[in-house]
Tab-separated table of C-alpha atoms in Angstrom:
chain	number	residue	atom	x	y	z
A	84	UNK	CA	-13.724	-6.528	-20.023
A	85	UNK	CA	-12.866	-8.300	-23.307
A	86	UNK	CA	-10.717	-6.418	-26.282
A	87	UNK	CA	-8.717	-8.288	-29.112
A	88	UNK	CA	-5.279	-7.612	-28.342
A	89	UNK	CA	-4.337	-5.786	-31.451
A	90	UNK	CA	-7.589	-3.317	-30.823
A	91	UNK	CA	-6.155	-2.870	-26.586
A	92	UNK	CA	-2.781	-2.033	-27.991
A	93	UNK	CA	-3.701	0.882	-30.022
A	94	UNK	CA	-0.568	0.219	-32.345
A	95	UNK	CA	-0.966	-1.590	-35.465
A	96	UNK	CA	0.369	-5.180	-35.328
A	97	UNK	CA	3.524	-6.583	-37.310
A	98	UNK	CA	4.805	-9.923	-37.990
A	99	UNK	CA	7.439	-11.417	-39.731
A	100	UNK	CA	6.433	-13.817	-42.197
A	101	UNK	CA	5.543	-17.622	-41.761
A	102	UNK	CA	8.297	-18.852	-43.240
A	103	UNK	CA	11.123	-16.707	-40.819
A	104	UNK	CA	9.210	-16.571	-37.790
A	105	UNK	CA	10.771	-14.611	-34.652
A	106	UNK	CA	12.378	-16.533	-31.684
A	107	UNK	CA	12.676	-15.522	-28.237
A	108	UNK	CA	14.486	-17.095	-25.634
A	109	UNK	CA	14.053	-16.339	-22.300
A	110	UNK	CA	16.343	-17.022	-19.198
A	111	UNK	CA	16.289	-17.525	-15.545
A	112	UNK	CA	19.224	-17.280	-13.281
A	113	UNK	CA	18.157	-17.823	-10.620
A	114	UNK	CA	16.867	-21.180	-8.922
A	115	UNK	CA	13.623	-20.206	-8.682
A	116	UNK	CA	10.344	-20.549	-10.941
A	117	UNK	CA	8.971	-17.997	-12.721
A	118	UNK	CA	5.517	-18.178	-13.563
A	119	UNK	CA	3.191	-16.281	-15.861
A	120	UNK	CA	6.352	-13.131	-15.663
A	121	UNK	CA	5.608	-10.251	-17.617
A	122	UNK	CA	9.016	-10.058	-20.457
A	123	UNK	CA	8.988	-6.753	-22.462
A	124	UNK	CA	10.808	-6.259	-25.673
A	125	UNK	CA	11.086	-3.091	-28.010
A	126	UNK	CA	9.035	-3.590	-30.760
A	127	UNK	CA	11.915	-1.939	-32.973
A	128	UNK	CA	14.654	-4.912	-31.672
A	129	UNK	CA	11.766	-7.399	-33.504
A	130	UNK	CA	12.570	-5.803	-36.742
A	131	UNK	CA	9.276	-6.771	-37.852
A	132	UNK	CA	7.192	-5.791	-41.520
A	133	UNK	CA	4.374	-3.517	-40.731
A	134	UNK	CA	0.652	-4.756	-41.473
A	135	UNK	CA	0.106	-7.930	-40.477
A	136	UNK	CA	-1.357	-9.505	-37.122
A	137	UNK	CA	0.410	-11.982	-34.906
A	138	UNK	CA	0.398	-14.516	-32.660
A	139	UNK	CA	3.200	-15.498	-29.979
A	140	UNK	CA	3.039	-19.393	-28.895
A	141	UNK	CA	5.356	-20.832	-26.324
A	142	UNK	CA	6.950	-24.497	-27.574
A	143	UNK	CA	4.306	-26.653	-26.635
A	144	UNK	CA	2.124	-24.468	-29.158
A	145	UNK	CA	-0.484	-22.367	-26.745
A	146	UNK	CA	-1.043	-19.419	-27.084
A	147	UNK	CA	0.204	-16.798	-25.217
A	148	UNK	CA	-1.690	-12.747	-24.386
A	149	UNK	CA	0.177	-10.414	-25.362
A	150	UNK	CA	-0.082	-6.363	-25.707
A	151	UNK	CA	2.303	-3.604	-26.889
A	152	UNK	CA	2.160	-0.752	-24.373
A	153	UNK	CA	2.030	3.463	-25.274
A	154	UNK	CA	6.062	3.389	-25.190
A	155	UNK	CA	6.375	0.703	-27.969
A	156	UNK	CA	7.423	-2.601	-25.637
A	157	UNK	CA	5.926	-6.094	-26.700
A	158	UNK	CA	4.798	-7.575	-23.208
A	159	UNK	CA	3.855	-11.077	-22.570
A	160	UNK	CA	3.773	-13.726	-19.689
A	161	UNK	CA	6.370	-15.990	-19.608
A	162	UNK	CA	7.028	-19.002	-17.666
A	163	UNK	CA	10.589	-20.506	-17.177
A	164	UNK	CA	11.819	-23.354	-14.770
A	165	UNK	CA	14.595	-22.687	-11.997
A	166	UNK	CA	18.245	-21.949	-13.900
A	167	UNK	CA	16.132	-22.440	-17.468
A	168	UNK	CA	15.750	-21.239	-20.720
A	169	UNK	CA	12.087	-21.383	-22.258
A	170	UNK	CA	11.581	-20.440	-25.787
A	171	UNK	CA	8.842	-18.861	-27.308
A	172	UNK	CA	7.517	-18.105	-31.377
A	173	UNK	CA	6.000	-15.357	-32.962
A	174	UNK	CA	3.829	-16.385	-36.227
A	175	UNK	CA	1.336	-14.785	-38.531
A	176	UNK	CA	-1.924	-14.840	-37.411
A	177	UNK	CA	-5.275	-13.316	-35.376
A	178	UNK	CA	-4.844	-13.823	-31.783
A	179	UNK	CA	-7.176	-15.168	-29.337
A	180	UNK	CA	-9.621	-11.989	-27.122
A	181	UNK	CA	-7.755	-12.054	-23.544
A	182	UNK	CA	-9.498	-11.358	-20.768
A	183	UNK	CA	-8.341	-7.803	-19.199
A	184	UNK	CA	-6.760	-7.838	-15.812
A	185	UNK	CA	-4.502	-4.861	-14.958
A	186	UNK	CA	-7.257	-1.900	-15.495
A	187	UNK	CA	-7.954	1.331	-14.574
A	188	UNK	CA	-9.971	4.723	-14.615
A	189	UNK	CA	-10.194	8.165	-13.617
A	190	UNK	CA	-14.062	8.973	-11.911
A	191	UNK	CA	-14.817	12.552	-12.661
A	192	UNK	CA	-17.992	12.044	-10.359
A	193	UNK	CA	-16.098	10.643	-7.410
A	194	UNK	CA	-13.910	13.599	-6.586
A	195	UNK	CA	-11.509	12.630	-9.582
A	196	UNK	CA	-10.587	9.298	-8.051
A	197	UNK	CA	-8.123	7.531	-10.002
A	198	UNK	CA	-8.464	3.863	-9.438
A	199	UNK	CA	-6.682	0.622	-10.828
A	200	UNK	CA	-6.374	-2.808	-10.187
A	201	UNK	CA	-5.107	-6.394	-11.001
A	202	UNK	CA	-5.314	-9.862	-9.975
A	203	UNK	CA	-3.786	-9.063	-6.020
A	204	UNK	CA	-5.729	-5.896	-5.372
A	205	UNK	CA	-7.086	-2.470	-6.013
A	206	UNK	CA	-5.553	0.913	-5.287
A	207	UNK	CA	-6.823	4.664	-5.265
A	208	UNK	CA	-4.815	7.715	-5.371
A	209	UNK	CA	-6.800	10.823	-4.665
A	210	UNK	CA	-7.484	14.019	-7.092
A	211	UNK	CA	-7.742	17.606	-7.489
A	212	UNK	CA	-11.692	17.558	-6.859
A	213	UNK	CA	-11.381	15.709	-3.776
A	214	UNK	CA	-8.660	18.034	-2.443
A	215	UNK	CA	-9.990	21.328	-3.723
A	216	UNK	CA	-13.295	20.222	-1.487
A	217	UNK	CA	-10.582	20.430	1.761
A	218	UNK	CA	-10.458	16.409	1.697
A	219	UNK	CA	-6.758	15.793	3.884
A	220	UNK	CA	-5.867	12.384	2.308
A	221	UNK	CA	-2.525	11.961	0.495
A	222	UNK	CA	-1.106	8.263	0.417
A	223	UNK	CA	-2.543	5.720	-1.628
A	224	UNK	CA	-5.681	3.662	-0.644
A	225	UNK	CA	-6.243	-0.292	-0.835
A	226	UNK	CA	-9.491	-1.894	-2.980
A	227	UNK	CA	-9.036	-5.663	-1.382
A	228	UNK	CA	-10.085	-8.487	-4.076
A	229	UNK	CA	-11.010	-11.709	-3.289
A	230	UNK	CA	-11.873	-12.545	-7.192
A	231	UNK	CA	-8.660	-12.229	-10.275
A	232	UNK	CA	-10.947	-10.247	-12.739
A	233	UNK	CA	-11.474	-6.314	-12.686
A	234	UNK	CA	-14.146	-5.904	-9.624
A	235	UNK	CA	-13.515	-1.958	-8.338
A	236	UNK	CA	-15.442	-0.253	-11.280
A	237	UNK	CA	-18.631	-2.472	-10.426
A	238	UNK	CA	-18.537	-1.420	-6.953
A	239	UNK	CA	-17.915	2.226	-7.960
A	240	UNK	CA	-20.894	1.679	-10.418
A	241	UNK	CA	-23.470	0.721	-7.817
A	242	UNK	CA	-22.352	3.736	-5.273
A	243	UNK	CA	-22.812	6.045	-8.479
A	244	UNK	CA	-26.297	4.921	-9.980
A	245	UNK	CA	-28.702	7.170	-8.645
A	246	UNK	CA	-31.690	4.718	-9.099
A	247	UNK	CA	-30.017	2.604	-6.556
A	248	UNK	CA	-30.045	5.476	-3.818
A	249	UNK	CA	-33.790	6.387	-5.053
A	250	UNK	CA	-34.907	2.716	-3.930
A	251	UNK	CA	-33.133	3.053	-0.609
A	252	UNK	CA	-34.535	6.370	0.113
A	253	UNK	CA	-37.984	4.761	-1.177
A	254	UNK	CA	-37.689	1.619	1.257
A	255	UNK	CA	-36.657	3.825	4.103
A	256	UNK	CA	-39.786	5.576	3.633
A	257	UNK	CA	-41.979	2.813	3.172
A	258	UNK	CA	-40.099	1.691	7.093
A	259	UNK	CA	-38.794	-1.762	5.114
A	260	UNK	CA	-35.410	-1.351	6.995
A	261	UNK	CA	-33.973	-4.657	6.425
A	262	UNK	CA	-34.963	-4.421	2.740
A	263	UNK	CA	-32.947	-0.719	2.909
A	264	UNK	CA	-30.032	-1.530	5.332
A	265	UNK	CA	-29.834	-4.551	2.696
A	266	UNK	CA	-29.427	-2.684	0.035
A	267	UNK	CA	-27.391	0.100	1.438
A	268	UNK	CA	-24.534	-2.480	2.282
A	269	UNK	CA	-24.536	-4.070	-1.220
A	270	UNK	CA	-24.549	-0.077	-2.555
A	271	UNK	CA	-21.466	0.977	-0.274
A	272	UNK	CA	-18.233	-0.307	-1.467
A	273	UNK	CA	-16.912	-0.235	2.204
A	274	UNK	CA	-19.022	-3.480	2.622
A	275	UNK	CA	-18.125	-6.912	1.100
A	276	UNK	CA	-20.493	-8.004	-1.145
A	277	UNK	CA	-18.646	-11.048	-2.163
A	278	UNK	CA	-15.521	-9.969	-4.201
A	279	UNK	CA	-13.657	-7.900	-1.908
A	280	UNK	CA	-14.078	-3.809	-0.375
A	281	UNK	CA	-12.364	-0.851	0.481
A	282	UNK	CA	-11.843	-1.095	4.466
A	283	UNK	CA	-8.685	0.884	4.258
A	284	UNK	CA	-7.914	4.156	6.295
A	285	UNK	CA	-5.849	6.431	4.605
A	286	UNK	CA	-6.102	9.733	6.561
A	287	UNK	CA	-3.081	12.148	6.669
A	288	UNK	CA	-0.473	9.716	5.730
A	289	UNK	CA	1.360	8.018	2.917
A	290	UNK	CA	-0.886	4.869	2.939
A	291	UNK	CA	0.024	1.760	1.543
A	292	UNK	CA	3.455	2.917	0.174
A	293	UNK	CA	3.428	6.573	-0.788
A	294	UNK	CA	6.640	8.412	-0.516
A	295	UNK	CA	7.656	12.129	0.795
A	296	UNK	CA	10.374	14.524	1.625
A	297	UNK	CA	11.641	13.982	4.979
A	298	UNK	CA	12.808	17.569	6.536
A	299	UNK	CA	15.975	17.428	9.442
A	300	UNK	CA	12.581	17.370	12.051
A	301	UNK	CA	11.490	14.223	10.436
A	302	UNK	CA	8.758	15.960	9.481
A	303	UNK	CA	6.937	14.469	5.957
A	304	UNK	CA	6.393	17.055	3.388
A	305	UNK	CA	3.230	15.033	2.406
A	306	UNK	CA	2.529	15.108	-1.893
A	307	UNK	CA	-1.443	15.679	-1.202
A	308	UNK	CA	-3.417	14.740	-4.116
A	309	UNK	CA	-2.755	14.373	-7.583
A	310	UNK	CA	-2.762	17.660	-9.528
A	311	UNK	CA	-3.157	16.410	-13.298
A	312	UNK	CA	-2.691	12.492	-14.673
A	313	UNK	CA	-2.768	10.550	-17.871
A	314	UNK	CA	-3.115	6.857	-18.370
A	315	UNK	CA	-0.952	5.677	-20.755
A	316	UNK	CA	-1.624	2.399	-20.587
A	317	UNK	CA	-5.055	0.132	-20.025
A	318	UNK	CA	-4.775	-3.796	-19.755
A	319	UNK	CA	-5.336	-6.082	-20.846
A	320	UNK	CA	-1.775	-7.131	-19.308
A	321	UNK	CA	-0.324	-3.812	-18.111
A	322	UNK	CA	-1.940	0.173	-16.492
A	323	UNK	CA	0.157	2.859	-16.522
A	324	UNK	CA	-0.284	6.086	-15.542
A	325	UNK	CA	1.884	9.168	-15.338
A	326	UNK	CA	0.623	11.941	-12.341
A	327	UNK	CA	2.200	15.166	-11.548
A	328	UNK	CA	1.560	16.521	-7.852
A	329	UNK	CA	2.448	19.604	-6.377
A	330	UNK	CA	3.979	22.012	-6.421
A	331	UNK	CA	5.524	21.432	-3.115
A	332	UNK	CA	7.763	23.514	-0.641
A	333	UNK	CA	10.166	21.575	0.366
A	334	UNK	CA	12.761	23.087	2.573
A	335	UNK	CA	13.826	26.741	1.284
A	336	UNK	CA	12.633	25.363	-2.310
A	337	UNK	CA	8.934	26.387	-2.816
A	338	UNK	CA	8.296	25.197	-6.106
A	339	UNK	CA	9.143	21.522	-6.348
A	340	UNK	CA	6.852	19.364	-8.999
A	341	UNK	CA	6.522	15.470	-8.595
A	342	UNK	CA	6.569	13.700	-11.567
A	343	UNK	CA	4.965	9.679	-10.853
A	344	UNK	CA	4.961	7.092	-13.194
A	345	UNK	CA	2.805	3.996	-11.916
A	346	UNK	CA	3.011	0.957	-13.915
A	347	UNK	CA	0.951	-2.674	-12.488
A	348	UNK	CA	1.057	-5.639	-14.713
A	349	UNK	CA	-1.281	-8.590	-14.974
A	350	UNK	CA	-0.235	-10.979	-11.678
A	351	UNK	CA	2.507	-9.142	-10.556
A	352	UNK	CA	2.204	-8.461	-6.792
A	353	UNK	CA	3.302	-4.936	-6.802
A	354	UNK	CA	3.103	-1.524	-8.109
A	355	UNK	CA	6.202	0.053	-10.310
A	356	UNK	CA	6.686	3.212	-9.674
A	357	UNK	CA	9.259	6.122	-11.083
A	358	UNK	CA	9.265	9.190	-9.037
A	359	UNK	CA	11.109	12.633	-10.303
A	360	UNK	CA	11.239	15.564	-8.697
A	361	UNK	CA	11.677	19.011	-10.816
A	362	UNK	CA	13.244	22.632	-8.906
A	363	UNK	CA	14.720	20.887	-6.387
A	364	UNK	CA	18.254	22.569	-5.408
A	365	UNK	CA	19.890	20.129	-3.153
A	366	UNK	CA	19.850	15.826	-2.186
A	367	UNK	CA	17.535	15.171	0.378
A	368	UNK	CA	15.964	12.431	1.999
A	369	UNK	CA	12.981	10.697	0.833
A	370	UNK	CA	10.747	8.464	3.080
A	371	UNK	CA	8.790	5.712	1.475
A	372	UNK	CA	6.013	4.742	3.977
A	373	UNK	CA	3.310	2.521	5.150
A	374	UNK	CA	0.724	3.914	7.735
A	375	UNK	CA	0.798	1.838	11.093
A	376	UNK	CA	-2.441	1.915	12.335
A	377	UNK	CA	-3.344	1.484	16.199
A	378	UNK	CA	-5.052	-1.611	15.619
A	379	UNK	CA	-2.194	-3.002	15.171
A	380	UNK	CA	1.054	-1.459	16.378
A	381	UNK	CA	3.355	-4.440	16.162
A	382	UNK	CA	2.336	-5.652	12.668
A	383	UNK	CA	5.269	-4.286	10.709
A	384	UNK	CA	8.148	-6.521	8.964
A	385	UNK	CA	11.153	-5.520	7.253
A	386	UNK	CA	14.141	-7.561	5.403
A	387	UNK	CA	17.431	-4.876	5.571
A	388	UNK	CA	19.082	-6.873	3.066
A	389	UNK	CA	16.464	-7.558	0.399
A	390	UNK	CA	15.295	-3.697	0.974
A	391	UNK	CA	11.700	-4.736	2.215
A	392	UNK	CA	9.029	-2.963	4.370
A	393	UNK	CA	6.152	-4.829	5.099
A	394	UNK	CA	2.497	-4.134	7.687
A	395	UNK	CA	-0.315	-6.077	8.572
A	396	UNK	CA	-2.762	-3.828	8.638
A	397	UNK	CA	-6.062	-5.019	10.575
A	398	UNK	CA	-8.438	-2.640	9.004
A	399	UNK	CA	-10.994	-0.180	10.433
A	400	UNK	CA	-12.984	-2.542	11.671
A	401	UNK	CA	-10.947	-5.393	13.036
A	402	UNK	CA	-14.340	-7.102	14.638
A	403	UNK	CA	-16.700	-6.671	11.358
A	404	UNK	CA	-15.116	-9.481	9.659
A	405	UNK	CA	-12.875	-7.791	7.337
A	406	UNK	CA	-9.954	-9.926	7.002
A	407	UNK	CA	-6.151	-8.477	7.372
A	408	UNK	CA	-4.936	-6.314	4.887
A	409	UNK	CA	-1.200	-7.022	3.559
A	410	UNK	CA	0.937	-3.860	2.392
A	411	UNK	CA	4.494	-3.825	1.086
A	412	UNK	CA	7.059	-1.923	-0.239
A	413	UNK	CA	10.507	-2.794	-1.486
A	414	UNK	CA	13.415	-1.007	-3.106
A	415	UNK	CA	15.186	-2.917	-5.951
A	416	UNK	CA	19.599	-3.457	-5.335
A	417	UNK	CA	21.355	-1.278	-7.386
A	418	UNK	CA	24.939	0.014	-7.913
A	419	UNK	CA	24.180	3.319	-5.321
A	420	UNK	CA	26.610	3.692	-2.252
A	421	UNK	CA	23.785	4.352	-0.118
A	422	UNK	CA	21.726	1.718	1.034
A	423	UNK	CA	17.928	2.582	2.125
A	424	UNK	CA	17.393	2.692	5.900
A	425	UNK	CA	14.668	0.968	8.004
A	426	UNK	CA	12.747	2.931	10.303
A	427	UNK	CA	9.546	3.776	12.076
A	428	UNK	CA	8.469	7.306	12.214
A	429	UNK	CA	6.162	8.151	15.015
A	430	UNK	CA	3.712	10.393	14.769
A	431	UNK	CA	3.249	13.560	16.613
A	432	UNK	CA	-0.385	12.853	17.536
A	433	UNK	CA	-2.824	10.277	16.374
A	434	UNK	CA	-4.473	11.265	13.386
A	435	UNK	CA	-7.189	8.865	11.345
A	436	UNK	CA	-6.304	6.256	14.051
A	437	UNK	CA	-2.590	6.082	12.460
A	438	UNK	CA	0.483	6.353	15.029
A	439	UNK	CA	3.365	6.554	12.694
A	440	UNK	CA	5.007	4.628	9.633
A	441	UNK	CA	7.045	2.400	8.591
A	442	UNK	CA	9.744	3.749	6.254
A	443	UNK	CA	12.673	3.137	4.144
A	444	UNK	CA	14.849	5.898	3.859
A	445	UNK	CA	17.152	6.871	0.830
A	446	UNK	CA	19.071	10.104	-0.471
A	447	UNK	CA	17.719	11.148	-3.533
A	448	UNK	CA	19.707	13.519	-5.416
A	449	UNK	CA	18.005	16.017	-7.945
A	450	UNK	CA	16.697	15.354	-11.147
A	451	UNK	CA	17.386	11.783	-10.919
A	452	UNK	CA	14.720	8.978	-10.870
A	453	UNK	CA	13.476	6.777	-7.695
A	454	UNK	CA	12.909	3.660	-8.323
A	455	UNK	CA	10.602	1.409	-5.881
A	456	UNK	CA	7.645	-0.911	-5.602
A	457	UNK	CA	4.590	-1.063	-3.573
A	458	UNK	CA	1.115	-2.987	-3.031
A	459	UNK	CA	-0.723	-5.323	-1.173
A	460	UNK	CA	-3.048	-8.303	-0.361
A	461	UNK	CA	-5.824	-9.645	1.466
A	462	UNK	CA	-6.215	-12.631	3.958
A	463	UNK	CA	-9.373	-13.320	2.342
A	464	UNK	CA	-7.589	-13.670	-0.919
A	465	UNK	CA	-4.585	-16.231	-1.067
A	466	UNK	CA	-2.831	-14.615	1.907
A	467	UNK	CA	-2.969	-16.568	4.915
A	468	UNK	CA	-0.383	-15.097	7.395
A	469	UNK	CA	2.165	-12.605	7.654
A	470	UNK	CA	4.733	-14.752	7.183
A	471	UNK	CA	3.387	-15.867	3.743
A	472	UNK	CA	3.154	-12.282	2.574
A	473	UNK	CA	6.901	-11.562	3.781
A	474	UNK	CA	7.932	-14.552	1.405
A	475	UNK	CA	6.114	-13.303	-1.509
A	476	UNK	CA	7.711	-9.981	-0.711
A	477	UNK	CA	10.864	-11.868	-0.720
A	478	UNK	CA	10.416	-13.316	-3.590
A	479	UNK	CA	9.307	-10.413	-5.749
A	480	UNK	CA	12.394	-8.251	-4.443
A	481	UNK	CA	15.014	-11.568	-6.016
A	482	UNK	CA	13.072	-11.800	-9.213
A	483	UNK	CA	13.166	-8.167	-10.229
A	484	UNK	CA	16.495	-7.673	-8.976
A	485	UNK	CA	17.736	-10.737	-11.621
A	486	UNK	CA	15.200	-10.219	-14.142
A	487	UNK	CA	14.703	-12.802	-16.804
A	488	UNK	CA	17.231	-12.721	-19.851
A	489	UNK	CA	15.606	-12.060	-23.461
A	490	UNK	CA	17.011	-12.827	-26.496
A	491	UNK	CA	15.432	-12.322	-30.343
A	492	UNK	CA	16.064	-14.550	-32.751
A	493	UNK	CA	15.113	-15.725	-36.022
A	494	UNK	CA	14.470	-19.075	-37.840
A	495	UNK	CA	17.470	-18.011	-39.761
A	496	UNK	CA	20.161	-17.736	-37.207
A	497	UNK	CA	18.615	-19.859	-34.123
C-alpha cells in the first residue's frame, strides 16, 4: 500500500512557517544506537498554524515519514548515535508517498479475524464469529514474514477468492493432481509460498504472549476471543487497535470486561499493549504467557532482571521445512514494589500439542493499566538462533525502558 502521509493521517497538516521552522532534538542515554526509533510528540506541544502541509528532514536534509496517529501524536523514525543528540527540522512543504508497513484489518469473511503486521511479523487475534461457531482458541497467533512490506492480506486474499477454489475443484476433477495439489499449497496460507505462512498452533492457550487471570489453582481464566474492536490507527508507521473481551468470571467476580489497547509501529520488534480490567473487586495475579509446545519442551529463555520471557517455538511441522518461530514477551522497569515472576505453568493435560507456558507473573491491582510487550520472529527472516533473538529481546527491553529524550524548539530560541 501507498497513501500520502497527510491523506493516512486523517488530520489536517500544520506547519510553522519557512522562515521559523520547528526544531527537534532528540537524545540517547544510553550507549547504544538507535536506529530508525519511532519518537512521538503532541501535535499541540508543536504549537503549529493550521492549514498548511509539512515536511520533517533530519540535518543532512532527507526526508523523513512521518504520520500523526487518532490520539493527536506526531510520529517519526529517528536515528541517534550511542550517548547522542540528533536534530531534526520541520518545514513547509508536500511530503514524499511512504510506503505502509505497520497495517492491519478486520476479515468479516474469515470468522472476524483481526490481523496486523509489520516489518518482523504478522499476528491474529481471534473474533466473535469464530468463537460463536464453538472455535476454542484464545491467545494470539503468529503470520511469519520473510519479506518487510505488508504480505498477510495477500495470503488471506488468495484463501478467500472463490475462483481460486473453483479451479482446484476443476483440476481435481479433470485428475491433474499435481496441477491441483499445486495450487492448493499456493491457496493455503499454512504453506510458504515465498514470503512467509502461518505454521503457528494456537489451541487453548495464550499463544505468543496473551495474558490471563491466574486463580490460587494456577488455573488461567483464559480471555477467549475478542468481543468488539476498533482500529484506531492504520500505517503507514503505526496500527492500533483497541478490543474489549469478555465479560469474564474471574474468581467470585462474574462480570469482569478487558479493555486491550494494541499498538505495533513500523520496525519495532514488538507489540505495545495496555490491558484494563473493569468490575474487578480485588488485586490479583495476572499471567502473561507463551505456549510451550511439545516439539520443543526446552526452548524457553528468560532474563529476571531485564523482565524477559522468551520460546523457540519449532512449529507444527518441525520436518516440513518451516523454520523456528521466535516469541517474546517483556515487561518494561517501573517504580512498582513488585517485580514480575518467572515461571512455567504446566498443563493439566496436553491440549493442541501444548504442555504448559511460560509466564511472567505480576499483581495487578484494579482499575489500573498493565503495561507489557509481546511478538516474534522467524529463522527464515533475520533470526538465526536463539541466542540472537534473546539479544534483540534484550535490547528492546533497555531502549524502551530509557526512551529517547525530545525536545521542540524553534529557529527563534535554538
Amino acid at each position: 500500500m501507498r497513501f500520502i502521509l497527510l491523506i493516512s493521517s486523517g488530520i489536517a497538516s500544520v506547519i510553522a512557517g519557512c522562515g521559523n521552522p520547528s526544531v527537534i532534538e532528540i537524545s540517547n542515554t544510553i550507549d547504544e544506537a538507535r536506529k530508525n526509533e519511532i519518537v512521538e510528540i503532541p501535535m499541540a506541544e508543536l504549537s503549529l498554524p493550521s492549514g498548511r502541509s509539512f515536511m520533517i528532514r533530519d540535518a543532512s536534509g532527507a526526508e523523513m515519514p512521518y504520520q500523526i496517529t487518532y490520539d493527536s501524536l506526531l510520529i517519526f523514525p529517528a536515528t541517534v548515535a550511542p550517548l547522542a543528540t540528533a536534530v531534526y527540522y520541520i518545514e513547509e512543504g508536500v511530503p514524499a508517498t511512504v510506503d505502509t508497513v505497520a497495517v492491519g484489518r478486520v476479515y468479516p469473511d474469515r470468522a472476524d479475524d483481526l490481523v496486523w503486521e509489520n516489518q518482523w511479523s504478522g499476528y491474529r487475534a481471534y473474533g466473535p464469529a469464530y468463537q460463536a461457531n464453538g472455535g476454542m482458541v484464545f491467545g494470539y497467533d503468529i503470520h511469519t514474514k520473510s519479506v518487510d512490506y505488508p504480505a498477510v492480506d495477500e495470503r488471506y486474499t488468495r484463501e478467500l477468492t472463490q475462483s481460486n477454489w473453483d479451479r482446484l475443484h476443476r483440476l481435481r476433477e479433470e485428475g491433474r493432481s499435481e496441477e491441483a495439489d499445486s495450487l492448493q499449497r499456493w491457496i493455503s496460507y499454512h504453506v510458504d509460498s515465498g514470503t512467509g505462512m502461518d505454521p503457528y498452533t494456537v489451541g487453548p492457550t495464550l499463544g505468543a504472549g496473551a495474558s490471563a487471570f491466574m486463580l490460587a489453582d494456577s488455573t488461567l481464566v483464559y480471555p477467549r476471543s475478542y468481543q468488539s474492536c476498533e482500529i484506531l490507527d492504520n500505517g503507514p508507521l503505526r496500527f492500533t487497535v483497541d478490543m474489549i473481551f469478555g465479560p469474564l468470571a474471574v474468581g467470585g467476580d462474574t462480570s469482569v470486561i478487558e479493555h486491550r489497547l494494541l499498538t505495533l509501529d513500523s520496525g519495532a520488534l514488538l507489540n505495545r499493549a495496555v490491558v484494563r480490567y473493569d468490575s474487578l473487586s480485588d488485586s490479583r495475579t495476572l499471567a502473561t504467557g507463551i505456549v510451550v509446545h511439545r516439539q520443543n519442551p526446552d526452548g524457553s529463555m528468560w532474563d529476571s532482571d531485564l523482565n524477559i520471557i522468551a520460546y523457540a517455538d519449532s512449529t507444527d511441522n518441525p520436518c516440513a521445512g518451516n523454520g523456528v518461530i521466535y516469541i517474546g514477551a517483556f515487561i518494561p522497569a517501573s517504580g512498582d514494589a513488585t517485580h514480575p515472576t518467572v515461571a512455567f505453568l504446566p498443563l493439566p493435560e496436553m491440549k493442541a500439542d501444548a504442555i504448559g507456558h511460560m509466564a511472567l507473573l505480576s499483581s495487578y491491582a484494579p482499575g489500573s493499566d498493565y503495561v507489557y510487550y509481546w511478538g516474534a520472529g522467524w529463522s527464515k527472516h533475520d533470526i538465526p538462533t536463539p541466542e540472537y533473538w534473546m539479544d534483540l529481546m534484550q535490547s528492546f527491553a533497555r531502549r524502551i525502558n530509557s526512551p529517547l529524550e525530545v525536545t521542540v524548539l524553534t529557529s527563534s530560541n535554538k
